[in-house]
Amino acid sequence: MSDRHAIVREAFGDQATIEAGARLPGGASRETWALDVATPGGGRHELILRLDSPGAAPEAGAGLAAEARLMRAAAGAGVPVPRIIACGESYILMTRVPGETIPRKILRDDAYAAARPRLARQCGQALAAIHRMPLSALPPEERRAGPQDPLLRWREVLDQLGEPHPVFELALRRLAATRPRGRRHTVVHGDFRNGNLIVGPEGIRAVLDWELAHAGDPLEDLGWLCVKAWRFGSPLPVGGFGGYSDLVHAYEEAGGQAVDRDALRWWETFGVLKWGVICVMQTMRHLRGGARSVELAAIGRRVCENEWDLLRLLREGPENPRSVARW
């Protein structure tokens, strides 16, 4: 089932009608619609509908039905997420949570001035809840595969791109030589960052984009949140809105594992490497004709930004006093 009206009638009954609908930007293989639905007796529902686009190749990561299961498990663990109304293999219908997702507005607009000092702590609390989710919430194929070696995966991706990137090679070697010992494996969101959060004047209202969830080291999520790209020009290291200590203390107080600062630094460095390789991948899609796009072409300039950030992180390792002082 992929027709918007049929999905709404299936969820609310044959008399339900879509009074207003607008397709939201973004997504080549999935569509996102904002719908206002009316039901008999004066009921009104503000909803989001995500659909697989007909004929499009499926996106990497969990399918929509698996993503819906993850979001329901997240709600059960205390993670703020939209409520799932209905789902199928090709769609999710969920409540529409009001708020802002654009990072530059969250970091700069007066409407979110009171929220900004709270966000790092709220992220720590949300991540602790995510890492309490049962591994059974993951898709069966993800559970069968178990935790993967992230360095091996991105080494293989870099090799397949067929381009020399000495800084990425150096980072891979340094990370392999200093890999922290993981103490446990949990559900990992996979893309927890500024831009995938709905924020209101009081703080985080919902965590979005669960399609990359997998089993892994929970510090992967904390490190990814601290990657410089997600600071959007702010000097504050956690999403551009807070400090490491706010994030870590809130995470630990909310029941997350004790955070080894050197291990978190390792995962932040890994995150910068990963994002740098993704930037190369996106640019190659444009240059090699897979998807001609000015946006994809512009991402190419971010490759050198990530190389610079990696060199800085590798130079300012945990043993460097300037690095330690940041805590």
Tab-separated table of C-alpha atoms in Angstrom:
chain	number	residue	atom	x	y	z
A	1	MET	CA	0.000	0.000	0.000
A	2	SER	CA	1.524	3.339	-1.047
A	3	ASP	CA	-1.428	5.650	-1.839
A	4	ARG	CA	-1.683	8.395	0.776
A	5	HIS	CA	-5.465	8.335	0.920
A	6	ALA	CA	-5.620	4.555	1.203
A	7	ILE	CA	-3.112	4.574	4.070
A	8	VAL	CA	-5.061	7.250	5.948
A	9	ARG	CA	-8.370	5.377	5.466
A	10	GLU	CA	-6.745	2.146	6.624
A	11	ALA	CA	-5.555	3.889	9.808
A	12	PHE	CA	-8.619	6.018	10.628
A	13	GLY	CA	-11.532	4.474	8.748
A	14	ASP	CA	-13.226	4.989	5.382
A	15	GLN	CA	-14.593	8.417	6.310
A	16	ALA	CA	-11.183	9.949	7.042
A	17	THR	CA	-10.074	12.639	4.599
A	18	ILE	CA	-6.835	14.482	3.895
A	19	GLU	CA	-7.643	18.173	4.188
A	20	ALA	CA	-4.130	19.372	3.403
A	21	GLY	CA	-0.938	17.699	2.281
A	22	ALA	CA	2.529	18.921	1.335
A	23	ARG	CA	5.583	16.964	0.295
A	24	LEU	CA	8.610	17.920	2.382
A	25	PRO	CA	12.029	18.366	0.769
A	26	GLY	CA	14.779	15.751	0.877
A	27	GLY	CA	15.055	12.063	0.103
A	28	ALA	CA	15.610	10.558	-3.334
A	29	SER	CA	14.255	7.071	-2.619
A	30	ARG	CA	11.715	8.030	0.055
A	31	GLU	CA	8.984	10.634	0.166
A	32	THR	CA	7.973	12.549	3.288
A	33	TRP	CA	4.542	14.181	3.477
A	34	ALA	CA	2.967	16.481	6.070
A	35	LEU	CA	-0.743	15.635	6.223
A	36	ASP	CA	-3.700	17.223	7.994
A	37	VAL	CA	-6.360	14.533	8.406
A	38	ALA	CA	-9.985	14.993	9.424
A	39	THR	CA	-12.054	12.177	10.940
A	40	PRO	CA	-15.807	11.950	11.675
A	41	GLY	CA	-16.937	13.835	14.751
A	42	GLY	CA	-14.545	16.722	14.237
A	43	GLY	CA	-11.311	14.902	14.882
A	44	ARG	CA	-8.151	16.420	13.420
A	45	HIS	CA	-4.723	14.819	13.199
A	46	GLU	CA	-1.422	16.404	12.183
A	47	LEU	CA	0.695	13.612	10.724
A	48	ILE	CA	3.874	12.726	8.877
A	49	LEU	CA	3.807	10.017	6.222
A	50	ARG	CA	7.035	8.473	4.942
A	51	LEU	CA	6.830	6.422	1.768
A	52	ASP	CA	9.169	4.397	-0.394
A	53	SER	CA	9.139	6.101	-3.784
A	54	PRO	CA	7.869	3.803	-6.564
A	55	GLY	CA	10.731	2.410	-8.634
A	56	ALA	CA	13.458	3.908	-6.440
A	57	ALA	CA	16.312	1.789	-5.112
A	58	PRO	CA	15.917	1.171	-1.361
A	59	GLU	CA	18.053	3.278	0.961
A	60	ALA	CA	20.844	1.737	2.985
A	61	GLY	CA	19.833	0.728	6.465
A	62	ALA	CA	16.574	-0.475	7.948
A	63	GLY	CA	13.399	-0.551	5.858
A	64	LEU	CA	10.409	1.504	6.932
A	65	ALA	CA	8.658	-1.331	8.767
A	66	ALA	CA	11.865	-2.092	10.691
A	67	GLU	CA	12.309	1.606	11.424
A	68	ALA	CA	8.794	1.752	12.851
A	69	ARG	CA	9.570	-1.184	15.157
A	70	LEU	CA	12.701	0.600	16.337
A	71	MET	CA	10.763	3.785	17.082
A	72	ARG	CA	8.168	1.871	19.085
A	73	ALA	CA	10.920	0.185	21.087
A	74	ALA	CA	12.556	3.585	21.585
A	75	ALA	CA	9.330	5.027	22.977
A	76	GLY	CA	9.152	2.084	25.374
A	77	ALA	CA	12.681	2.844	26.577
A	78	GLY	CA	11.848	6.498	27.227
A	79	VAL	CA	13.310	8.065	24.072
A	80	PRO	CA	11.276	11.031	22.770
A	81	VAL	CA	10.017	9.980	19.317
A	82	PRO	CA	6.928	10.590	17.189
A	83	ARG	CA	4.108	8.140	17.904
A	84	ILE	CA	3.610	5.518	15.209
A	85	ILE	CA	0.000	5.459	13.971
A	86	ALA	CA	0.381	2.756	11.321
A	87	CYS	CA	3.116	1.138	9.291
A	88	GLY	CA	3.776	-1.341	6.506
A	89	GLU	CA	6.739	-2.507	4.478
A	90	SER	CA	6.622	0.655	2.345
A	91	TYR	CA	5.302	3.337	4.708
A	92	ILE	CA	5.207	4.828	8.199
A	93	LEU	CA	2.379	7.066	9.378
A	94	MET	CA	3.256	8.956	12.565
A	95	THR	CA	2.306	11.990	14.592
A	96	ARG	CA	3.757	15.311	13.494
A	97	VAL	CA	5.875	16.780	16.276
A	98	PRO	CA	6.089	20.582	16.088
A	99	GLY	CA	9.491	22.185	16.381
A	100	GLU	CA	12.695	22.981	14.521
A	101	THR	CA	15.234	20.631	12.928
A	102	ILE	CA	17.432	23.131	11.050
A	103	PRO	CA	20.678	23.333	13.083
A	104	ARG	CA	21.555	26.924	12.253
A	105	LYS	CA	18.185	28.099	13.538
A	106	ILE	CA	18.491	25.974	16.662
A	107	LEU	CA	21.951	27.424	17.321
A	108	ARG	CA	21.169	31.055	16.515
A	109	ASP	CA	17.488	31.976	16.760
A	110	ASP	CA	16.238	33.729	19.888
A	111	ALA	CA	13.316	31.281	20.092
A	112	TYR	CA	15.759	28.538	21.168
A	113	ALA	CA	17.991	30.610	23.458
A	114	ALA	CA	16.599	28.964	26.603
A	115	ALA	CA	16.830	25.490	25.064
A	116	ARG	CA	20.453	25.636	23.928
A	117	PRO	CA	22.085	25.305	27.398
A	118	ARG	CA	19.909	22.226	28.068
A	119	LEU	CA	20.456	20.342	24.826
A	120	ALA	CA	23.756	18.599	25.606
A	121	ARG	CA	22.323	17.191	28.838
A	122	GLN	CA	19.101	16.187	27.106
A	123	CYS	CA	21.152	14.432	24.413
A	124	GLY	CA	22.991	12.498	27.120
A	125	GLN	CA	19.678	11.429	28.657
A	126	ALA	CA	18.210	10.436	25.280
A	127	LEU	CA	21.306	8.428	24.354
A	128	ALA	CA	21.258	6.581	27.672
A	129	ALA	CA	17.648	5.601	26.908
A	130	ILE	CA	18.556	4.494	23.363
A	131	HIS	CA	21.311	2.284	24.726
A	132	ARG	CA	18.798	0.625	27.076
A	133	MET	CA	16.704	-0.552	24.132
A	134	PRO	CA	16.629	-4.335	23.684
A	135	LEU	CA	18.786	-5.675	20.867
A	136	SER	CA	15.689	-7.576	19.770
A	137	ALA	CA	14.355	-4.243	18.445
A	138	LEU	CA	16.904	-4.398	15.617
A	139	PRO	CA	16.005	-6.066	12.303
A	140	PRO	CA	16.743	-9.827	12.280
A	141	GLU	CA	19.512	-9.469	9.695
A	142	GLU	CA	21.203	-6.855	11.877
A	143	ARG	CA	20.997	-9.100	14.930
A	144	ARG	CA	22.397	-12.058	12.990
A	145	ALA	CA	25.302	-9.999	11.684
A	146	GLY	CA	26.188	-8.780	15.171
A	147	PRO	CA	28.621	-5.929	15.859
A	148	GLN	CA	30.826	-5.173	12.849
A	149	ASP	CA	34.370	-3.828	12.734
A	150	PRO	CA	33.819	-0.160	11.838
A	151	LEU	CA	37.421	0.429	10.772
A	152	LEU	CA	37.354	-2.538	8.398
A	153	ARG	CA	34.104	-1.379	6.873
A	154	TRP	CA	35.300	2.142	6.127
A	155	ARG	CA	38.727	0.909	5.024
A	156	GLU	CA	36.924	-1.194	2.397
A	157	VAL	CA	34.759	1.743	1.324
A	158	LEU	CA	37.800	4.004	0.951
A	159	ASP	CA	39.641	1.372	-1.093
A	160	GLN	CA	36.661	0.969	-3.420
A	161	LEU	CA	36.581	4.708	-4.160
A	162	GLY	CA	39.913	4.410	-5.943
A	163	GLU	CA	41.228	7.825	-4.868
A	164	PRO	CA	44.298	8.618	-2.767
A	165	HIS	CA	43.515	10.323	0.540
A	166	PRO	CA	46.679	10.172	2.673
A	167	VAL	CA	45.055	11.826	5.709
A	168	PHE	CA	42.305	9.213	5.788
A	169	GLU	CA	44.930	6.473	5.476
A	170	LEU	CA	46.900	7.975	8.366
A	171	ALA	CA	43.755	8.220	10.484
A	172	LEU	CA	42.827	4.595	9.794
A	173	ARG	CA	46.289	3.438	10.891
A	174	ARG	CA	46.324	5.607	14.016
A	175	LEU	CA	42.810	4.526	14.997
A	176	ALA	CA	43.716	0.855	14.484
A	177	ALA	CA	46.756	1.285	16.720
A	178	THR	CA	44.834	3.042	19.508
A	179	ARG	CA	41.484	1.259	19.374
A	180	PRO	CA	39.768	1.294	22.799
A	181	ARG	CA	38.486	-1.928	24.237
A	182	GLY	CA	34.713	-1.997	23.933
A	183	ARG	CA	32.992	-3.178	27.083
A	184	ARG	CA	29.483	-3.821	25.796
A	185	HIS	CA	27.275	-3.717	22.751
A	186	THR	CA	23.906	-2.014	22.561
A	187	VAL	CA	21.491	-0.623	20.043
A	188	VAL	CA	23.299	2.299	18.389
A	189	HIS	CA	21.160	4.975	16.709
A	190	GLY	CA	23.793	5.488	14.024
A	191	ASP	CA	23.027	9.121	13.130
A	192	PHE	CA	22.306	10.905	16.412
A	193	ARG	CA	23.274	14.513	15.754
A	194	ASN	CA	22.102	18.096	15.487
A	195	GLY	CA	19.837	18.026	12.441
A	196	ASN	CA	18.111	14.772	13.388
A	197	LEU	CA	16.478	16.252	16.477
A	198	ILE	CA	13.194	18.147	16.708
A	199	VAL	CA	13.754	21.014	19.139
A	200	GLY	CA	11.273	23.354	20.791
A	201	PRO	CA	11.845	26.309	23.120
A	202	GLU	CA	12.155	23.871	26.050
A	203	GLY	CA	14.549	21.472	24.315
A	204	ILE	CA	14.440	18.116	22.515
A	205	ARG	CA	10.995	16.943	21.501
A	206	ALA	CA	11.858	13.992	19.253
A	207	VAL	CA	14.740	11.941	17.878
A	208	LEU	CA	14.434	11.218	14.154
A	209	ASP	CA	16.019	9.073	11.405
A	210	TRP	CA	16.407	5.568	12.805
A	211	GLU	CA	17.264	3.792	9.560
A	212	LEU	CA	20.974	3.420	10.415
A	213	ALA	CA	20.419	1.792	13.820
A	214	HIS	CA	22.648	-1.214	14.463
A	215	ALA	CA	24.425	-3.171	17.186
A	216	GLY	CA	27.691	-1.636	18.324
A	217	ASP	CA	29.648	0.261	20.934
A	218	PRO	CA	27.361	2.896	22.514
A	219	LEU	CA	30.202	5.433	22.492
A	220	GLU	CA	29.848	5.503	18.709
A	221	ASP	CA	26.692	7.600	19.156
A	222	LEU	CA	28.330	10.012	21.612
A	223	GLY	CA	31.382	10.453	19.401
A	224	TRP	CA	29.251	11.075	16.283
A	225	LEU	CA	27.316	13.815	18.078
A	226	CYS	CA	30.646	15.567	18.781
A	227	VAL	CA	31.932	15.535	15.173
A	228	LYS	CA	32.845	19.071	14.143
A	229	ALA	CA	30.589	19.048	11.072
A	230	TRP	CA	27.518	18.917	13.351
A	231	ARG	CA	28.558	22.072	15.225
A	232	PHE	CA	27.653	24.291	12.240
A	233	GLY	CA	30.201	26.974	13.005
A	234	SER	CA	29.787	27.007	16.786
A	235	PRO	CA	32.873	26.531	19.010
A	236	LEU	CA	30.927	24.275	21.402
A	237	PRO	CA	31.905	20.645	20.778
A	238	VAL	CA	28.615	18.827	21.401
A	239	GLY	CA	26.304	19.603	18.503
A	240	GLY	CA	27.328	23.257	18.633
A	241	PHE	CA	25.266	23.762	21.780
A	242	GLY	CA	27.172	22.282	24.725
A	243	GLY	CA	30.315	20.906	26.315
A	244	TYR	CA	31.631	17.373	26.703
A	245	SER	CA	31.081	17.347	30.450
A	246	ASP	CA	27.393	18.238	30.145
A	247	LEU	CA	26.851	15.363	27.722
A	248	VAL	CA	28.904	12.790	29.616
A	249	HIS	CA	27.626	13.583	33.097
A	250	ALA	CA	23.990	13.502	31.960
A	251	TYR	CA	24.579	10.227	30.125
A	252	GLU	CA	26.147	8.587	33.156
A	253	GLU	CA	23.516	9.968	35.560
A	254	ALA	CA	20.754	8.632	33.301
A	255	GLY	CA	22.127	5.094	33.526
A	256	GLY	CA	24.542	5.008	30.617
A	257	GLN	CA	27.879	3.268	31.048
A	258	ALA	CA	30.782	5.190	32.557
A	259	VAL	CA	32.383	7.083	29.680
A	260	ASP	CA	36.105	6.725	29.131
A	261	ARG	CA	37.200	10.139	27.821
A	262	ASP	CA	39.983	8.716	25.667
A	263	ALA	CA	37.537	6.242	24.123
A	264	LEU	CA	35.074	9.034	23.396
A	265	ARG	CA	37.876	10.988	21.730
A	266	TRP	CA	38.656	7.907	19.609
A	267	TRP	CA	35.031	7.658	18.478
A	268	GLU	CA	34.880	11.383	17.706
A	269	THR	CA	37.970	10.977	15.522
A	270	PHE	CA	36.420	7.933	13.875
A	271	GLY	CA	33.274	9.973	13.212
A	272	VAL	CA	35.240	12.687	11.416
A	273	LEU	CA	36.957	10.024	9.305
A	274	LYS	CA	33.630	8.385	8.492
A	275	TRP	CA	32.006	11.680	7.487
A	276	GLY	CA	35.033	12.547	5.348
A	277	VAL	CA	34.777	9.263	3.438
A	278	ILE	CA	31.021	9.764	3.032
A	279	CYS	CA	31.728	13.190	1.514
A	280	VAL	CA	34.004	11.528	-1.052
A	281	MET	CA	31.286	8.951	-1.781
A	282	GLN	CA	28.647	11.626	-2.309
A	283	THR	CA	30.894	13.631	-4.608
A	284	MET	CA	31.697	10.527	-6.658
A	285	ARG	CA	27.974	9.959	-7.189
A	286	HIS	CA	27.892	13.320	-8.961
A	287	LEU	CA	31.202	13.110	-10.802
A	288	ARG	CA	30.608	9.578	-12.064
A	289	GLY	CA	27.081	10.295	-13.222
A	290	GLY	CA	25.173	8.285	-10.640
A	291	ALA	CA	23.166	11.338	-9.538
A	292	ARG	CA	23.961	14.709	-11.093
A	293	SER	CA	23.486	17.229	-8.302
A	294	VAL	CA	24.911	20.604	-7.361
A	295	GLU	CA	24.384	19.656	-3.708
A	296	LEU	CA	26.420	16.470	-4.086
A	297	ALA	CA	29.127	18.347	-5.983
A	298	ALA	CA	29.326	20.997	-3.242
A	299	ILE	CA	29.857	18.307	-0.599
A	300	GLY	CA	33.213	17.667	-2.286
A	301	ARG	CA	34.717	20.743	-0.688
A	302	ARG	CA	33.988	19.274	2.723
A	303	VAL	CA	36.479	16.483	2.121
A	304	CYS	CA	39.412	18.799	2.789
A	305	GLU	CA	37.627	20.254	5.837
A	306	ASN	CA	37.438	16.778	7.342
A	307	GLU	CA	41.063	16.091	6.460
A	308	TRP	CA	42.062	19.247	8.331
A	309	ASP	CA	39.888	18.294	11.311
A	310	LEU	CA	41.457	14.830	11.372
A	311	LEU	CA	44.981	16.221	11.378
A	312	ARG	CA	44.064	18.461	14.303
A	313	LEU	CA	42.509	15.578	16.243
A	314	LEU	CA	45.449	13.273	15.554
A	315	ARG	CA	47.859	15.972	16.717
A	316	GLU	CA	45.828	16.795	19.834
A	317	GLY	CA	45.483	13.237	21.102
A	318	PRO	CA	44.366	12.371	24.640
A	319	GLU	CA	47.919	12.756	25.868
A	320	ASN	CA	48.003	16.390	24.750
A	321	PRO	CA	47.297	18.867	27.624
A	322	ARG	CA	45.249	21.069	25.309
A	323	SER	CA	42.949	18.132	24.610
A	324	VAL	CA	42.558	17.219	28.261
A	325	ALA	CA	41.787	20.828	29.159
A	326	ARG	CA	38.717	20.748	26.927
A	327	TRP	CA	36.995	18.500	29.457
